[in-house]
Coordinates of C-alpha atoms and ligand atoms in Angstrom, one line a residue:
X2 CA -1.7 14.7 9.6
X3 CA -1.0 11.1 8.9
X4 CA -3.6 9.6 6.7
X5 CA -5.8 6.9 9.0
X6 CA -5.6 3.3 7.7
X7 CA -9.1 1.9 8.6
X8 CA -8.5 -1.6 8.9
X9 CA -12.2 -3.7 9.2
X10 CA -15.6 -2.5 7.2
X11 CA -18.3 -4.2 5.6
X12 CA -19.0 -1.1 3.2
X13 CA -20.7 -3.6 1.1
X14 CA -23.5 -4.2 3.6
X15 CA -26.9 -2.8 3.1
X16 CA -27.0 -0.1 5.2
X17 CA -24.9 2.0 2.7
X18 CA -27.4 0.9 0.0
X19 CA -28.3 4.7 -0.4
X20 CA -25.2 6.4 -0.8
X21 CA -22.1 4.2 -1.1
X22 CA -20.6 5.7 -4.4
X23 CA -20.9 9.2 -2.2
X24 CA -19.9 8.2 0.9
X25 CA -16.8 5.8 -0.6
X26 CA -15.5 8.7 -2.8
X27 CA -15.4 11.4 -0.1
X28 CA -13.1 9.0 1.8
X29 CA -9.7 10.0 1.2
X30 CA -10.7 14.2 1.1
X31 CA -12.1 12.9 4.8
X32 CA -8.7 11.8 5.5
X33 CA -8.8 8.2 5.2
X34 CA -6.2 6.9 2.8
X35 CA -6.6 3.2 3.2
X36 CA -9.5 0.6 3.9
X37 CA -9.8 -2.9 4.1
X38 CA -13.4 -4.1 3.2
X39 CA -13.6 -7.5 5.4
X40 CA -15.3 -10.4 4.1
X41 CA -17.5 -12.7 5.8
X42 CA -19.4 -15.2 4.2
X43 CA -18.6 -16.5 0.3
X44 CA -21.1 -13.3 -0.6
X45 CA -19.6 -10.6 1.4
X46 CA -16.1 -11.9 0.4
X47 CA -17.0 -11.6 -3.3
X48 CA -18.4 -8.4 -2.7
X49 CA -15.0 -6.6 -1.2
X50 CA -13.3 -8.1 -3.8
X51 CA -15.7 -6.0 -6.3
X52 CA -15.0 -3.0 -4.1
X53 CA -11.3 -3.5 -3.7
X54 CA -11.7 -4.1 -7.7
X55 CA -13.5 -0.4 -8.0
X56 CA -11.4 1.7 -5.6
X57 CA -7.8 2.3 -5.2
X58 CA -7.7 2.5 -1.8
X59 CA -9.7 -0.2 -1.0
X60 CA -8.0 -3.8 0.0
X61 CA -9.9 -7.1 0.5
X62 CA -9.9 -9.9 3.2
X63 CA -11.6 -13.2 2.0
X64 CA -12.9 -15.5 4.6
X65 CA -16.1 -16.8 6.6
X66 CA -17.4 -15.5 10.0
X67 CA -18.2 -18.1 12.6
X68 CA -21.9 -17.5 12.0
X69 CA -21.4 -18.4 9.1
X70 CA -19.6 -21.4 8.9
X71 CA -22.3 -24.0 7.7
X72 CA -22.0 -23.0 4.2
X73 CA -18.5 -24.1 4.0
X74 CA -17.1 -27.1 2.2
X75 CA -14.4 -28.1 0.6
X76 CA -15.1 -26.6 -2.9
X77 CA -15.8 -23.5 -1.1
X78 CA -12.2 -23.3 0.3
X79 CA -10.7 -23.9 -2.7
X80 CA -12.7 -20.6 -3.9
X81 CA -11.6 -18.9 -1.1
X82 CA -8.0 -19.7 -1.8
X83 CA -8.3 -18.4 -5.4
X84 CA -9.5 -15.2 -3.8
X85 CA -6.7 -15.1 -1.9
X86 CA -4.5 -15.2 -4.6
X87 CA -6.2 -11.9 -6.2
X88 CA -3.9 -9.1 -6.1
X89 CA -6.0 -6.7 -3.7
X90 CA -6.6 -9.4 -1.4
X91 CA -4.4 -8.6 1.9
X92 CA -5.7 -10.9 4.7
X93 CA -8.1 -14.3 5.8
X94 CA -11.1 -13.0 7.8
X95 CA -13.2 -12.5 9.5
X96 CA -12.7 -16.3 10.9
X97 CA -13.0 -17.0 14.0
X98 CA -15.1 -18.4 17.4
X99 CA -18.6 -16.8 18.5
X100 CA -20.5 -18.5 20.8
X101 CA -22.7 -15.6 21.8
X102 CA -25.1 -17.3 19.9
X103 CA -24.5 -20.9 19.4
X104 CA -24.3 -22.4 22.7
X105 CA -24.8 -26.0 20.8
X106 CA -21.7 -28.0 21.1
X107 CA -21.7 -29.5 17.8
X108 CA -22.1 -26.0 16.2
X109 CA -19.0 -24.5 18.5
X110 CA -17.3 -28.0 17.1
X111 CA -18.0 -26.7 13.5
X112 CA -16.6 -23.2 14.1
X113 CA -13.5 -24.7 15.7
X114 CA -12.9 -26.7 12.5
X115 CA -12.9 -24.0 9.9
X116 CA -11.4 -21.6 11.8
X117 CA -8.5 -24.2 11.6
X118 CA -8.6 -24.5 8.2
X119 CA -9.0 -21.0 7.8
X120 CA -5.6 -20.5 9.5
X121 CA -4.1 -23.2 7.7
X122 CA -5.5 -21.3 4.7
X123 CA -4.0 -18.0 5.8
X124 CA -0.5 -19.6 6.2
X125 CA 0.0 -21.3 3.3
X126 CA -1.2 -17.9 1.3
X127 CA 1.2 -15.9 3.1
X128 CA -1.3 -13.9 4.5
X129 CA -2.5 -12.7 7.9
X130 CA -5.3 -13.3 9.3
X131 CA -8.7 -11.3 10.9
X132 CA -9.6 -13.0 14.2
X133 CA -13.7 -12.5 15.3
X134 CA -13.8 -14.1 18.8
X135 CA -16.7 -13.4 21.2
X136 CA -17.1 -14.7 24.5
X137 CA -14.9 -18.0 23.6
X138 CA -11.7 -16.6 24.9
X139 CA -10.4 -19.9 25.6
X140 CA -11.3 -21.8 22.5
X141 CA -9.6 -19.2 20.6
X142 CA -6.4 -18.7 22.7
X143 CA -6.1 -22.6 22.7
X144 CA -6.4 -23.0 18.9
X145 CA -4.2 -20.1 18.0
X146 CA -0.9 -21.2 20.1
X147 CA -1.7 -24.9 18.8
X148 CA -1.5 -23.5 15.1
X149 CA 1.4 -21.6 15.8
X150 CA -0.7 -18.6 14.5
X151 CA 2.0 -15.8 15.9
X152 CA 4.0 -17.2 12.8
X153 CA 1.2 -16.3 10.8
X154 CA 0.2 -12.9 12.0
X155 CA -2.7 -11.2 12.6
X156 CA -5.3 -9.6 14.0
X157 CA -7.9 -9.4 17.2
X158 CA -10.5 -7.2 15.8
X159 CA -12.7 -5.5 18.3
X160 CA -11.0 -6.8 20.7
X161 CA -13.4 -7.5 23.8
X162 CA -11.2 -9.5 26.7
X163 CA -9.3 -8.6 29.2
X164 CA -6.4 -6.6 29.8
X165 CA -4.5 -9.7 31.7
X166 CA -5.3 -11.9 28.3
X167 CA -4.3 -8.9 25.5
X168 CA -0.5 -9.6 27.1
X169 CA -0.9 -13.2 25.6
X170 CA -2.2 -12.0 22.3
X171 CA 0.4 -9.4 22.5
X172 CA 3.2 -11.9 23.1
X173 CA 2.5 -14.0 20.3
X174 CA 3.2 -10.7 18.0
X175 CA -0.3 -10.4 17.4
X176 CA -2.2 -6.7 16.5
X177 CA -5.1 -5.7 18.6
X178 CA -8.3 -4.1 16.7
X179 CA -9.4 -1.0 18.6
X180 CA -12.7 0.9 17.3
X181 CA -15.8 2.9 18.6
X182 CA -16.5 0.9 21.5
X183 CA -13.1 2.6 23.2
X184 CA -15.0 6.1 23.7
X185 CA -17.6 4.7 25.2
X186 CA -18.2 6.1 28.9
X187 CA -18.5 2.2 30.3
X188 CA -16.3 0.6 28.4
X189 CA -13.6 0.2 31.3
X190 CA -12.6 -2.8 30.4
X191 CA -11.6 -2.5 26.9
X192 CA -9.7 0.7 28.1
X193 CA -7.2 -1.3 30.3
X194 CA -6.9 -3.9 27.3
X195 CA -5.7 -0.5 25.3
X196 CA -3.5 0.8 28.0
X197 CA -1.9 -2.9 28.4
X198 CA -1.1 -2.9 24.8
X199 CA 2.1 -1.5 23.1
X200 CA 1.0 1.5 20.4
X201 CA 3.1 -0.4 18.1
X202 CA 0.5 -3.3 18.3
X203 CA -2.7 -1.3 17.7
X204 CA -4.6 -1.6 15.0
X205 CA -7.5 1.3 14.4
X206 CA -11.1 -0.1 12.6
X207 CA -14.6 1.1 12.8
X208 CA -16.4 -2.8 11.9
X209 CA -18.9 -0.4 10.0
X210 CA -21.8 -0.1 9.8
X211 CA -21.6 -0.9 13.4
X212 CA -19.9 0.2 16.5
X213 CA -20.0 3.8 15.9
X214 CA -18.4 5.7 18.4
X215 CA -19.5 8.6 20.4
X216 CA -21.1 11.3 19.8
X217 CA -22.6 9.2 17.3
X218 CA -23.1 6.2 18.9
X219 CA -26.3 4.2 17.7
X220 CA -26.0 5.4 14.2
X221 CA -24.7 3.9 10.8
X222 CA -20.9 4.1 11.5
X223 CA -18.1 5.2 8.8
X224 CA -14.4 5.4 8.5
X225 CA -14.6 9.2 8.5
X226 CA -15.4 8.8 12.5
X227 CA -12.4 7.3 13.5
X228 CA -10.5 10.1 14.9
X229 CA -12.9 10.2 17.6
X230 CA -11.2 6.7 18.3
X231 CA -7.7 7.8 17.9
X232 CA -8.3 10.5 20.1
X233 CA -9.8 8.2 23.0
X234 CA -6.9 6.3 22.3
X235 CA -4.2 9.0 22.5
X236 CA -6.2 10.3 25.9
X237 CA -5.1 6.1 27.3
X238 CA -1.8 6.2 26.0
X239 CA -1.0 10.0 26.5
X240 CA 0.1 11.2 23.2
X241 CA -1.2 13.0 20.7
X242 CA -3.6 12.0 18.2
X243 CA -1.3 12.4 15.0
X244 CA 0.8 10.1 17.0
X245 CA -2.0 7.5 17.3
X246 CA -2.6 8.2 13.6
X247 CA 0.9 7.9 12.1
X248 CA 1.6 4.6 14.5
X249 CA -1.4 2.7 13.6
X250 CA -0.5 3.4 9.9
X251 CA 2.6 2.1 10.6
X252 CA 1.5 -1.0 11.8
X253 CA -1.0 -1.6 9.5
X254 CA 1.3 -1.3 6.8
X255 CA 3.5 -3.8 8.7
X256 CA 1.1 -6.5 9.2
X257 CA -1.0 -5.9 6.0
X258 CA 2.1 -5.4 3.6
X259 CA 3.4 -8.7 4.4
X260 CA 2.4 -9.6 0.8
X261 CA 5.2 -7.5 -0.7
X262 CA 6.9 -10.3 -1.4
X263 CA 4.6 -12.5 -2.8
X264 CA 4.4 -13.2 -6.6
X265 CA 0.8 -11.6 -7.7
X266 CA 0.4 -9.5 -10.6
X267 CA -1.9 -6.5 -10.0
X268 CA -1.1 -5.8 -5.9
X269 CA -0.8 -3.0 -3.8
X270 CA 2.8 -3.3 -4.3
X271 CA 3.2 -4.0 -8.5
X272 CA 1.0 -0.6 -8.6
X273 CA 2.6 2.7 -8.6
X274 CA 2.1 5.2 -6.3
X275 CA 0.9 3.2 -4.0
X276 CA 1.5 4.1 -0.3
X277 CA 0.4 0.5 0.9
X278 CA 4.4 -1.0 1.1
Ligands
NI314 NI1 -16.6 -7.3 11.0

């Protein structure tokens, strides 16, 4: 069985208070071989650089949710852009649109400008990029073909439009985040989104500790549940799951390994044995 690359967790969130150390080191026996620990605010970014600094197998991505964006300033990107020079560091995100729950126009102004700058960051790093985007579809299609951000690469994590849309995303060589959410019984929509989407452009993730997907949907998520995902994704796409598995590997290797070339001193790639490149 290919080894699943889990592609977006916030291990460093409370709800693993209890039993990270556990939890983290049973990871790879469990079958996961890679995660990414996904920043989203200055703290959490910080904080899955201290993973990614304890754990071989764990990667960083340094950069500020939408919700969080009021804490940004110019001294704080300069930070950020340090951490992106750290060797584990492998992507820019979470950044993105939500307007779930800013409905304010000046706050959906504000998101729109650091996401920008975000990007901008991303590009001039060399790295790709985690996309959050909820119910702003527009917005974020707009300022992602305006940034030439298929250049870039990168991600839609937990991708929640529609099928006819994914194409767009799809088109400008972008991955698609697929996690819990796809076994769930109503979750039509997303479903199409997956059939519409090329395997070689899926991405899997669990956003833990939330989104867990059936049977234990409701509870405190985990990478360790995400062949339930790869198999409701293998059932869409009819093939088998160790298909799913090896393929979304694949790509996240792809995407995620663009750093190979870069000039750091202590990445995935300048350490041996790693299976990252
Ligand atoms: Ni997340």
């Amino acid at each position: 069985m290919a080894m699943i690359f889990e592609t977006h967790a916030h291990y460093d969130d409370e709800a693993f208070d209890s039993d990270r150390e556990e939890l983290l080191a049973s990871l790879p026996a469990g079958g996961v071989g890679t995660v990414i620990n996904v920043g989203a605010s200055m703290a959490t970014t910080r904080n899955s650089l201290a993973l990614a600094e304890k754990y071989p197998f764990i990667y960083a991505a340094a950069g500020v949710h939408p919700d969080e964006v009021e804490e940004l300033t110019e001294s704080c990107m300069e930070e950020l852009r340090g951490y992106c020079r750290q060797g584990k560091t492998v992507a820019v995100g979470e950044i993105g649109l939500d307007y779930h729950w800013h409905k304010e126009e000046e706050h959906r102004k504000l998101q729109q400008y650091w996401f920008r700058r975000q990007l901008a960051l991303a590009r001039e790093e060399g790295l790709p990029f985690i996309i959050h985007s909820r119910e702003a579809a527009a917005d974020t299609l707009t300022i992602l073909k305006e940034e030439r951000a298929g250049e870039i690469g990168g991600v839609m994590h937990c991708y929640s439009y529609s099928a006819k849309q994914v194409r767009e995303y799809v088109g400008m060589g972008l991955y698609i985040g697929v996690g819990g959410v796809v076994t769930f019984k109503n979750a039509r929509k997303l479903k199409e989104a997956v059939e519409a989407v090329p395997l070689e452009n899926i991405l899997l993730e669990t956003d833990c500790p939330y989104m867990a997907p059936v049977p234990y949907r409701g509870k405190r998520n985990c990478s360790l549940y995400l062949p339930h995902v790869a198999t409701a994704i293998a059932g869409l796409k009819g093939v088998s799951e160790e298909t799913v598995r090896a393929a979304t590997e694949e790509n996240a290797k792809r995407l995620f390994g663009k750093t190979a070339g870069r000039q750091k001193t202590g990445g995935m790639c300048n350490r041996g044995g790693s299976e990252f490149c």
